[in-house]
Short mmCIF file of C-alpha atoms in Angstrom, two decimals:
data_model
loop_
_atom_site.label_atom_id
_atom_site.label_comp_id
_atom_site.label_asym_id
_atom_site.label_seq_id
_atom_site.Cartn_x
_atom_site.Cartn_y
_atom_site.Cartn_z
CA UNK V 825 -24.54 -1.43 -13.02
CA UNK V 826 -21.61 -3.10 -14.87
CA UNK V 827 -19.41 -0.99 -16.56
CA UNK V 828 -18.86 -0.97 -20.24
CA UNK V 829 -15.53 -2.33 -21.21
CA UNK V 830 -15.16 0.24 -23.83
CA UNK V 831 -15.65 3.10 -21.81
CA UNK V 832 -12.87 5.83 -21.12
CA UNK V 833 -10.88 5.10 -17.88
CA UNK V 834 -9.68 7.37 -15.29
CA UNK V 835 -6.69 7.87 -13.00
CA UNK V 836 -7.31 8.98 -9.47
CA UNK V 837 -4.27 9.93 -7.42
CA UNK V 838 -5.01 8.37 -3.74
CA UNK V 839 -3.29 7.80 -0.56
CA UNK V 840 -3.53 5.15 2.09
CA UNK V 841 -4.10 6.75 5.35
CA UNK V 842 -5.10 4.95 8.53
CA UNK V 843 -6.22 1.99 6.69
CA UNK V 844 -8.44 3.94 3.75
CA UNK V 845 -7.68 5.34 0.70
CA UNK V 846 -8.00 9.63 0.32
CA UNK V 847 -7.70 11.65 -2.41
CA UNK V 848 -3.83 13.06 -2.46
CA UNK V 849 -4.18 16.65 -1.08
CA UNK V 850 -7.15 15.78 0.99
CA UNK V 851 -10.89 15.14 0.09
CA UNK V 852 -13.41 12.20 -0.20
CA UNK V 853 -12.98 9.71 -3.41
CA UNK V 854 -15.51 10.28 -5.66
CA UNK V 855 -18.54 7.82 -5.56
CA UNK V 856 -18.30 4.88 -7.71
CA UNK V 857 -20.80 2.32 -8.83
CA UNK V 858 -21.00 -1.30 -7.05
CA UNK V 859 -18.65 -3.90 -7.89
CA UNK V 860 -16.03 -1.91 -9.67
CA UNK V 861 -12.79 -3.59 -11.03
CA UNK V 862 -9.70 -1.33 -11.14
CA UNK V 863 -5.93 -1.78 -11.02
CA UNK V 864 -3.78 -0.74 -8.12
CA UNK V 865 -0.29 0.56 -9.00
CA UNK V 866 2.12 1.62 -6.61
CA UNK V 867 5.90 1.50 -5.55
CA UNK V 868 7.04 -2.02 -4.58
CA UNK V 869 8.36 -0.89 -1.45
CA UNK V 870 4.67 0.16 -0.52
CA UNK V 871 3.91 -3.33 0.30
CA UNK V 872 4.73 -3.54 3.87
CA UNK V 873 5.20 -7.70 4.14
CA UNK V 874 8.26 -8.83 2.41
CA UNK V 875 6.73 -12.07 1.61
CA UNK V 876 4.06 -10.40 -0.66
CA UNK V 877 6.28 -8.20 -1.65
CA UNK V 878 8.49 -10.84 -3.43
CA UNK V 879 5.58 -12.80 -4.73
CA UNK V 880 4.44 -9.42 -6.44
CA UNK V 881 7.45 -8.58 -7.95
CA UNK V 882 9.54 -11.86 -8.85
CA UNK V 883 9.46 -12.39 -12.86
CA UNK V 884 7.62 -15.18 -13.81
CA UNK V 885 7.35 -17.41 -17.19
CA UNK V 886 4.03 -18.70 -18.12
CA UNK V 887 2.61 -20.48 -21.06
CA UNK V 888 1.43 -18.58 -23.89
CA UNK V 889 0.96 -20.84 -27.21
CA UNK V 890 1.37 -24.32 -27.74
CA UNK V 891 2.89 -25.98 -30.21
CA UNK V 892 1.07 -26.74 -33.55
CA UNK V 893 -0.65 -23.28 -33.26
CA UNK V 894 -1.15 -21.90 -36.52
CA UNK V 895 -0.51 -17.97 -36.59
CA UNK V 896 -0.43 -15.40 -39.60
CA UNK V 897 1.78 -12.63 -40.31
CA UNK V 898 0.28 -9.34 -41.51
CA UNK V 899 1.45 -8.29 -45.17
CA UNK V 900 0.40 -5.75 -47.49
CA UNK V 901 -1.30 -7.66 -50.51
CA UNK V 902 -0.57 -4.65 -52.84
CA UNK V 903 3.33 -5.66 -52.50
CA UNK V 904 2.68 -9.30 -52.65
CA UNK V 905 4.40 -11.00 -55.71
CA UNK V 906 2.48 -12.59 -57.88
CA UNK V 907 4.09 -16.05 -57.64
CA UNK V 908 3.26 -16.19 -53.86
CA UNK V 909 -0.20 -14.48 -53.66
CA UNK V 910 -2.10 -18.07 -53.18
CA UNK V 911 -0.08 -18.09 -49.93
CA UNK V 912 -1.31 -14.18 -49.13
CA UNK V 913 -4.51 -15.17 -47.28
CA UNK V 914 -7.70 -12.92 -47.02
CA UNK V 915 -9.11 -13.02 -43.55
CA UNK V 916 -11.97 -11.22 -41.64
CA UNK V 917 -9.80 -7.82 -40.58
CA UNK V 918 -10.54 -4.17 -40.95
CA UNK V 919 -12.88 -3.56 -43.76
CA UNK V 920 -11.08 -1.73 -46.82
CA UNK V 921 -7.69 -2.56 -45.14
CA UNK V 922 -5.17 -3.87 -47.66
CA UNK V 923 -4.01 -6.69 -45.47
CA UNK V 924 -3.41 -10.22 -46.16
CA UNK V 925 -2.21 -13.09 -43.67
CA UNK V 926 0.32 -15.49 -44.45
CA UNK V 927 0.15 -18.97 -42.16
CA UNK V 928 2.97 -20.46 -40.48
CA UNK V 929 3.16 -22.93 -37.30
CA UNK V 930 4.63 -22.98 -34.31
CA UNK V 931 6.95 -26.14 -33.41
CA UNK V 932 7.70 -25.73 -30.40
CA UNK V 933 5.65 -24.26 -27.22
CA UNK V 934 6.10 -20.22 -26.50
CA UNK V 935 5.96 -18.73 -22.99
CA UNK V 936 5.51 -15.27 -21.75
CA UNK V 937 8.32 -13.68 -19.69
CA UNK V 938 6.87 -11.31 -17.08
CA UNK V 939 9.24 -8.72 -15.45
CA UNK V 940 7.85 -6.55 -13.27
CA UNK V 941 7.35 -2.58 -14.79
CA UNK V 942 7.50 -4.17 -18.29
CA UNK V 943 5.49 -5.48 -21.15
CA UNK V 944 5.77 -9.60 -21.17
CA UNK V 945 8.44 -10.83 -23.96
CA UNK V 946 8.61 -14.06 -25.51
CA UNK V 947 10.51 -17.07 -24.75
CA UNK V 948 10.88 -20.30 -27.08
CA UNK V 949 9.14 -20.00 -30.27
CA UNK V 950 10.63 -22.13 -32.99
CA UNK V 951 8.50 -21.98 -36.16
CA UNK V 952 8.00 -23.70 -39.70
CA UNK V 953 6.52 -21.61 -42.47
CA UNK V 954 5.27 -23.96 -45.14
CA UNK V 955 5.00 -21.38 -47.97
CA UNK V 956 8.64 -20.86 -47.94
CA UNK V 957 9.38 -24.46 -46.87
CA UNK V 958 11.78 -23.38 -44.09
CA UNK V 959 12.11 -23.53 -40.31
CA UNK V 960 13.28 -20.63 -38.18
CA UNK V 961 14.23 -20.18 -34.77
CA UNK V 962 11.69 -17.64 -33.57
CA UNK V 963 8.48 -15.73 -34.32
CA UNK V 964 10.45 -12.69 -34.77
CA UNK V 965 12.42 -14.32 -37.40
CA UNK V 966 9.35 -15.87 -39.00
CA UNK V 967 7.86 -12.58 -39.33
CA UNK V 968 11.27 -10.95 -41.08
CA UNK V 969 11.51 -13.66 -43.38
CA UNK V 970 7.89 -13.56 -44.32
CA UNK V 971 7.88 -9.88 -45.08
CA UNK V 972 11.13 -10.37 -47.03
CA UNK V 973 9.56 -12.69 -49.10
CA UNK V 974 6.16 -11.23 -49.59
CA UNK V 975 7.14 -7.58 -49.72
CA UNK V 976 10.27 -7.39 -51.27
CA UNK V 977 9.85 -3.64 -52.37
CA UNK V 978 9.81 -2.25 -48.76
CA UNK V 979 12.58 -0.30 -47.58
CA UNK V 980 12.44 -2.46 -43.98
CA UNK V 981 11.14 -5.73 -42.70
CA UNK V 982 9.50 -7.16 -40.09
CA UNK V 983 8.13 -5.03 -37.61
CA UNK V 984 6.79 -5.85 -33.88
CA UNK V 985 5.51 -9.74 -33.70
CA UNK V 986 2.75 -8.47 -31.09
CA UNK V 987 1.43 -5.74 -33.59
CA UNK V 988 2.06 -7.86 -37.01
CA UNK V 989 1.42 -11.35 -35.84
CA UNK V 990 -2.14 -12.72 -35.35
CA UNK V 991 -4.19 -15.63 -34.22
CA UNK V 992 -7.39 -16.85 -35.77
CA UNK V 993 -10.17 -17.06 -32.98
CA UNK V 994 -13.84 -17.59 -34.33
CA UNK V 995 -13.26 -16.02 -37.58
CA UNK V 996 -11.35 -12.62 -35.95
CA UNK V 997 -8.11 -11.91 -36.67
CA UNK V 998 -6.42 -11.43 -32.83
CA UNK V 999 -3.24 -9.57 -32.58
CA UNK V 1000 -0.70 -11.69 -30.08
CA UNK V 1001 -0.46 -7.84 -28.41
CA UNK V 1002 -4.25 -8.08 -27.10
CA UNK V 1003 -3.47 -11.92 -26.40
CA UNK V 1004 -0.45 -11.00 -24.32
CA UNK V 1005 -2.46 -8.21 -22.32
CA UNK V 1006 -5.05 -10.77 -22.02
CA UNK V 1007 -2.62 -13.29 -20.46
CA UNK V 1008 -1.28 -10.55 -18.74
CA UNK V 1009 -4.41 -9.72 -16.61
CA UNK V 1010 -4.79 -13.51 -15.93
CA UNK V 1011 -1.48 -13.98 -14.61
CA UNK V 1012 -1.92 -11.14 -12.33
CA UNK V 1013 -5.48 -12.43 -10.96
CA UNK V 1014 -3.57 -15.95 -10.53
CA UNK V 1015 -0.71 -14.30 -8.38
CA UNK V 1016 -3.61 -13.11 -6.41
CA UNK V 1017 -4.28 -16.65 -5.77
CA UNK V 1018 -3.86 -17.47 -1.97
CA UNK V 1019 -0.71 -20.23 -1.55
CA UNK V 1020 -2.20 -22.96 0.81
CA UNK V 1021 -2.74 -20.26 3.49
CA UNK V 1022 -6.43 -20.91 4.96
CA UNK V 1023 -6.42 -16.93 6.16
CA UNK V 1024 -6.19 -16.01 2.72
CA UNK V 1025 -8.83 -18.32 1.08
CA UNK V 1026 -11.03 -17.15 3.74
CA UNK V 1027 -10.51 -13.45 3.22
CA UNK V 1028 -10.57 -13.97 -0.91
CA UNK V 1029 -14.07 -16.18 -0.72
CA UNK V 1030 -15.73 -13.59 1.72
CA UNK V 1031 -14.64 -10.68 -0.67
CA UNK V 1032 -15.78 -12.46 -3.67
CA UNK V 1033 -19.14 -13.18 -2.25
CA UNK V 1034 -22.43 -11.78 -2.44
CA UNK V 1035 -22.20 -11.36 1.65
CA UNK V 1036 -19.56 -8.84 0.61
CA UNK V 1037 -21.59 -7.32 -1.97
CA UNK V 1038 -24.28 -6.46 0.52
CA UNK V 1039 -21.98 -4.83 2.87
CA UNK V 1040 -20.27 -2.53 0.25
CA UNK V 1041 -23.52 -1.39 -1.13
CA UNK V 1042 -24.75 -0.62 2.70
CA UNK V 1043 -21.62 0.89 3.53
CA UNK V 1044 -21.87 3.21 0.41
CA UNK V 1045 -25.40 4.51 1.03
CA UNK V 1046 -24.36 5.47 4.71
CA UNK V 1047 -21.57 7.34 3.32
CA UNK V 1048 -23.52 8.99 0.85
CA UNK V 1049 -26.47 9.86 3.45
CA UNK V 1050 -23.82 10.99 5.93
CA UNK V 1051 -22.05 13.55 3.26
CA UNK V 1052 -25.59 15.04 2.29
CA UNK V 1053 -26.55 15.41 5.83
CA UNK V 1054 -23.43 17.43 6.77
CA UNK V 1055 -22.21 14.23 8.86
CA UNK V 1056 -19.43 12.07 8.79
CA UNK V 1057 -19.39 8.65 9.75
CA UNK V 1058 -16.85 6.42 11.96
CA UNK V 1059 -15.80 3.21 10.13
CA UNK V 1060 -17.96 0.21 10.84
CA UNK V 1061 -15.99 -2.96 9.96
CA UNK V 1062 -17.59 -5.99 8.26
CA UNK V 1063 -16.23 -9.06 10.64
CA UNK V 1064 -15.04 -12.08 8.65
CA UNK V 1065 -15.75 -15.70 10.14
CA UNK V 1066 -13.18 -16.61 12.73
CA UNK V 1067 -11.87 -19.58 11.07
CA UNK V 1068 -11.88 -21.09 7.52
CA UNK V 1069 -12.81 -24.82 6.69
CA UNK V 1070 -12.16 -27.37 3.72
CA UNK V 1071 -15.86 -26.98 2.65
CA UNK V 1072 -14.75 -23.07 2.08
CA UNK V 1073 -11.46 -23.44 0.86
CA UNK V 1074 -12.56 -26.05 -1.48
CA UNK V 1075 -15.41 -23.92 -3.11
CA UNK V 1076 -13.06 -20.56 -3.07
CA UNK V 1077 -10.52 -22.31 -5.19
CA UNK V 1078 -12.88 -23.92 -7.44
CA UNK V 1079 -14.69 -20.78 -8.05
CA UNK V 1080 -11.39 -18.68 -8.70
CA UNK V 1081 -9.71 -21.49 -10.91
CA UNK V 1082 -12.81 -21.87 -13.10
CA UNK V 1083 -13.02 -18.30 -13.46
CA UNK V 1084 -9.57 -17.71 -14.32
CA UNK V 1085 -9.46 -20.81 -16.78
CA UNK V 1086 -12.85 -19.48 -18.55
CA UNK V 1087 -11.12 -16.02 -18.72
CA UNK V 1088 -7.80 -17.99 -20.82
CA UNK V 1089 -10.22 -20.17 -22.78
CA UNK V 1090 -12.67 -17.42 -23.77
CA UNK V 1091 -10.25 -14.70 -24.66
CA UNK V 1092 -12.42 -12.39 -22.50
CA UNK V 1093 -11.65 -10.00 -19.64
CA UNK V 1094 -12.87 -9.91 -16.20
CA UNK V 1095 -15.23 -7.49 -16.96
CA UNK V 1096 -16.74 -8.89 -19.87
CA UNK V 1097 -16.88 -12.43 -18.25
CA UNK V 1098 -18.90 -10.96 -15.43
CA UNK V 1099 -21.10 -9.07 -18.12
CA UNK V 1100 -22.21 -12.37 -19.10
CA UNK V 1101 -22.33 -13.99 -15.64
CA UNK V 1102 -24.90 -11.51 -14.89
CA UNK V 1103 -26.96 -11.66 -18.57
CA UNK V 1104 -30.11 -13.58 -18.02
CA UNK V 1105 -29.67 -14.24 -22.01
CA UNK V 1106 -26.43 -16.37 -21.50
CA UNK V 1107 -26.80 -19.94 -21.14
CA UNK V 1108 -23.40 -21.53 -22.15
CA UNK V 1109 -22.08 -24.38 -20.25
CA UNK V 1110 -19.24 -22.57 -18.72
CA UNK V 1111 -21.46 -19.58 -17.66
CA UNK V 1112 -23.74 -21.77 -15.81
CA UNK V 1113 -21.18 -23.73 -14.23
CA UNK V 1114 -19.32 -20.30 -13.01
CA UNK V 1115 -23.13 -19.36 -11.75
CA UNK V 1116 -22.98 -22.36 -9.97
CA UNK V 1117 -19.55 -22.43 -8.35
CA UNK V 1118 -20.17 -18.91 -7.30
CA UNK V 1119 -23.44 -19.90 -5.26
CA UNK V 1120 -21.84 -23.07 -3.83
CA UNK V 1121 -18.77 -20.32 -2.48
CA UNK V 1122 -21.62 -18.08 -1.05
CA UNK V 1123 -23.23 -20.86 0.73
CA UNK V 1124 -20.16 -21.94 2.21
CA UNK V 1125 -19.38 -18.38 3.17
CA UNK V 1126 -22.76 -17.98 4.91
CA UNK V 1127 -21.88 -21.35 6.73
CA UNK V 1128 -18.59 -20.07 7.97
CA UNK V 1129 -20.49 -17.60 9.57
CA UNK V 1130 -22.45 -20.26 11.49
CA UNK V 1131 -25.94 -19.07 9.58
CA UNK V 1132 -26.60 -22.72 8.36
CA UNK V 1133 -30.26 -21.68 7.85
CA UNK V 1134 -29.28 -18.82 5.43
CA UNK V 1135 -27.02 -21.10 3.51
CA UNK V 1136 -29.78 -23.57 2.85
CA UNK V 1137 -32.33 -20.84 1.78
CA UNK V 1138 -29.89 -19.02 -0.30
CA UNK V 1139 -31.36 -18.57 -4.05
CA UNK V 1140 -30.43 -16.16 -6.30
CA UNK V 1141 -32.76 -14.71 -9.34
CA UNK V 1142 -31.92 -12.23 -12.21
CA UNK V 1143 -33.01 -8.66 -10.53
CA UNK V 1144 -32.57 -5.05 -11.23
CA UNK V 1145 -30.09 -3.06 -8.38
CA UNK V 1146 -31.33 -3.10 -5.06
CA UNK V 1147 -34.19 -0.92 -4.48
CA UNK V 1148 -35.30 -0.43 -7.77
CA UNK V 1149 -38.57 -2.04 -8.72
CA UNK V 1150 -38.94 -3.73 -11.64
CA UNK V 1151 -41.44 -2.80 -14.26
CA UNK V 1152 -44.44 -4.67 -14.84
CA UNK V 1153 -46.13 -3.26 -17.56
CA UNK V 1154 -43.44 -1.77 -19.67
CA UNK V 1155 -40.21 -3.15 -21.40
CA UNK V 1156 -37.22 -2.71 -19.86
CA UNK V 1157 -34.50 -0.29 -21.60
CA UNK V 1158 -31.21 -1.19 -22.68
CA UNK V 1159 -29.70 0.29 -19.87
CA UNK V 1160 -32.14 -1.52 -17.48
CA UNK V 1161 -30.60 -4.90 -19.18
CA UNK V 1162 -27.22 -3.79 -18.50
CA UNK V 1163 -28.23 -3.27 -14.92
CA UNK V 1164 -29.68 -6.61 -14.20
CA UNK V 1165 -27.75 -8.61 -11.66
CA UNK V 1166 -27.87 -12.16 -10.77
CA UNK V 1167 -28.16 -11.68 -6.78
CA UNK V 1168 -30.00 -12.61 -3.99
CA UNK V 1169 -33.54 -10.85 -3.30
CA UNK V 1170 -34.22 -7.76 -1.26
CA UNK V 1171 -35.49 -9.71 1.50
CA UNK V 1172 -32.98 -12.38 2.06
CA UNK V 1173 -30.10 -9.56 1.42
CA UNK V 1174 -31.78 -7.47 4.36
CA UNK V 1175 -31.74 -10.86 6.56
CA UNK V 1176 -27.99 -11.10 5.62
CA UNK V 1177 -27.40 -7.54 6.17
CA UNK V 1178 -28.91 -7.58 9.88
CA UNK V 1179 -26.81 -10.60 11.05
CA UNK V 1180 -23.61 -8.78 9.57
CA UNK V 1181 -24.48 -5.34 11.27
CA UNK V 1182 -25.21 -7.52 14.65
CA UNK V 1183 -21.61 -8.68 14.87
CA UNK V 1184 -19.91 -5.61 13.28
CA UNK V 1185 -16.72 -4.06 14.74
CA UNK V 1186 -17.76 -1.02 16.03
CA UNK V 1187 -21.13 1.28 15.96
CA UNK V 1188 -20.01 3.17 12.92
CA UNK V 1189 -22.32 5.88 14.27
CA UNK V 1190 -22.57 9.34 12.70
CA UNK V 1191 -21.08 12.37 14.34
CA UNK V 1192 -21.84 15.83 13.33
CA UNK V 1193 -19.01 17.31 11.31
CA UNK V 1194 -19.11 20.58 13.24
CA UNK V 1195 -18.61 19.26 16.35
CA UNK V 1196 -15.61 16.83 15.26
#
């Protein structure tokens, strides 16, 4: 099941013990849906590797808005003087909200400056305001000057540029704050991109592949069955291929980079993008390409394991979750539609799982909890 991006979120206090996440104070983690995405927040000192800590904590500046981009400052249309009313535009915004939007243009590129633990700030943002026939040195100054001219009766002028300045995308008005949050998510994903290290590309490609999905689903089923029967299960570790190769590195980097670029250009988060990825009705060019890159990465992972026969026969279909039969004579419900995934068939998935189990590290046997 792919989670609804508008559902409530929860915070679960956990602790890293013996290579596993456990609830602080003891106890098992609650059962989670497959393929859950989440943010992991912790003190920087918790990162054991100095190189990794430096990579995740260093400040970074990334491109945000290009020269020539048209932005809109939000004003109260009821305060706009008559001689400026033609420059205060009506836009597709909240119904009944007394907002109007004054356009201005960037005459220099704008970047986001990321500092760990803080919201990103703007760097470099000279603007031109056609309605006032002036140029200013920042978006913040543009907002203030527009507010002074278009809302002269206000007691204070300006405000947060991230909440009061908008960009128009597909007839929708999007505040810079939303754009900043999305860019921050993409920057975090890019920070996770391996830097010319074959072992990391190997780990990343396996973790993103359908091979990993099959193993994770199997592990979750074992934990559920063991818990319901009063047993504990010793961990059975999924083995990764012994070595990477150029095909695997190339396929993983192409998929990862294209997925990140698609998120940027479509103003979508990862969950929204993957909803589209698994939607049978979605036939856009970028989603079709993303699906193809994912399948190529899956085949490269199977090849890296030495399972060329599986790599040659791997095919994906739009199917309900594993173990759930498709209705033959009745229409699927809305929930059924949301649960549909582009995945391997149950038969093929079982063949992959059988081979993973054959090379697994440790038997993962069940142990009577009473006997320890």
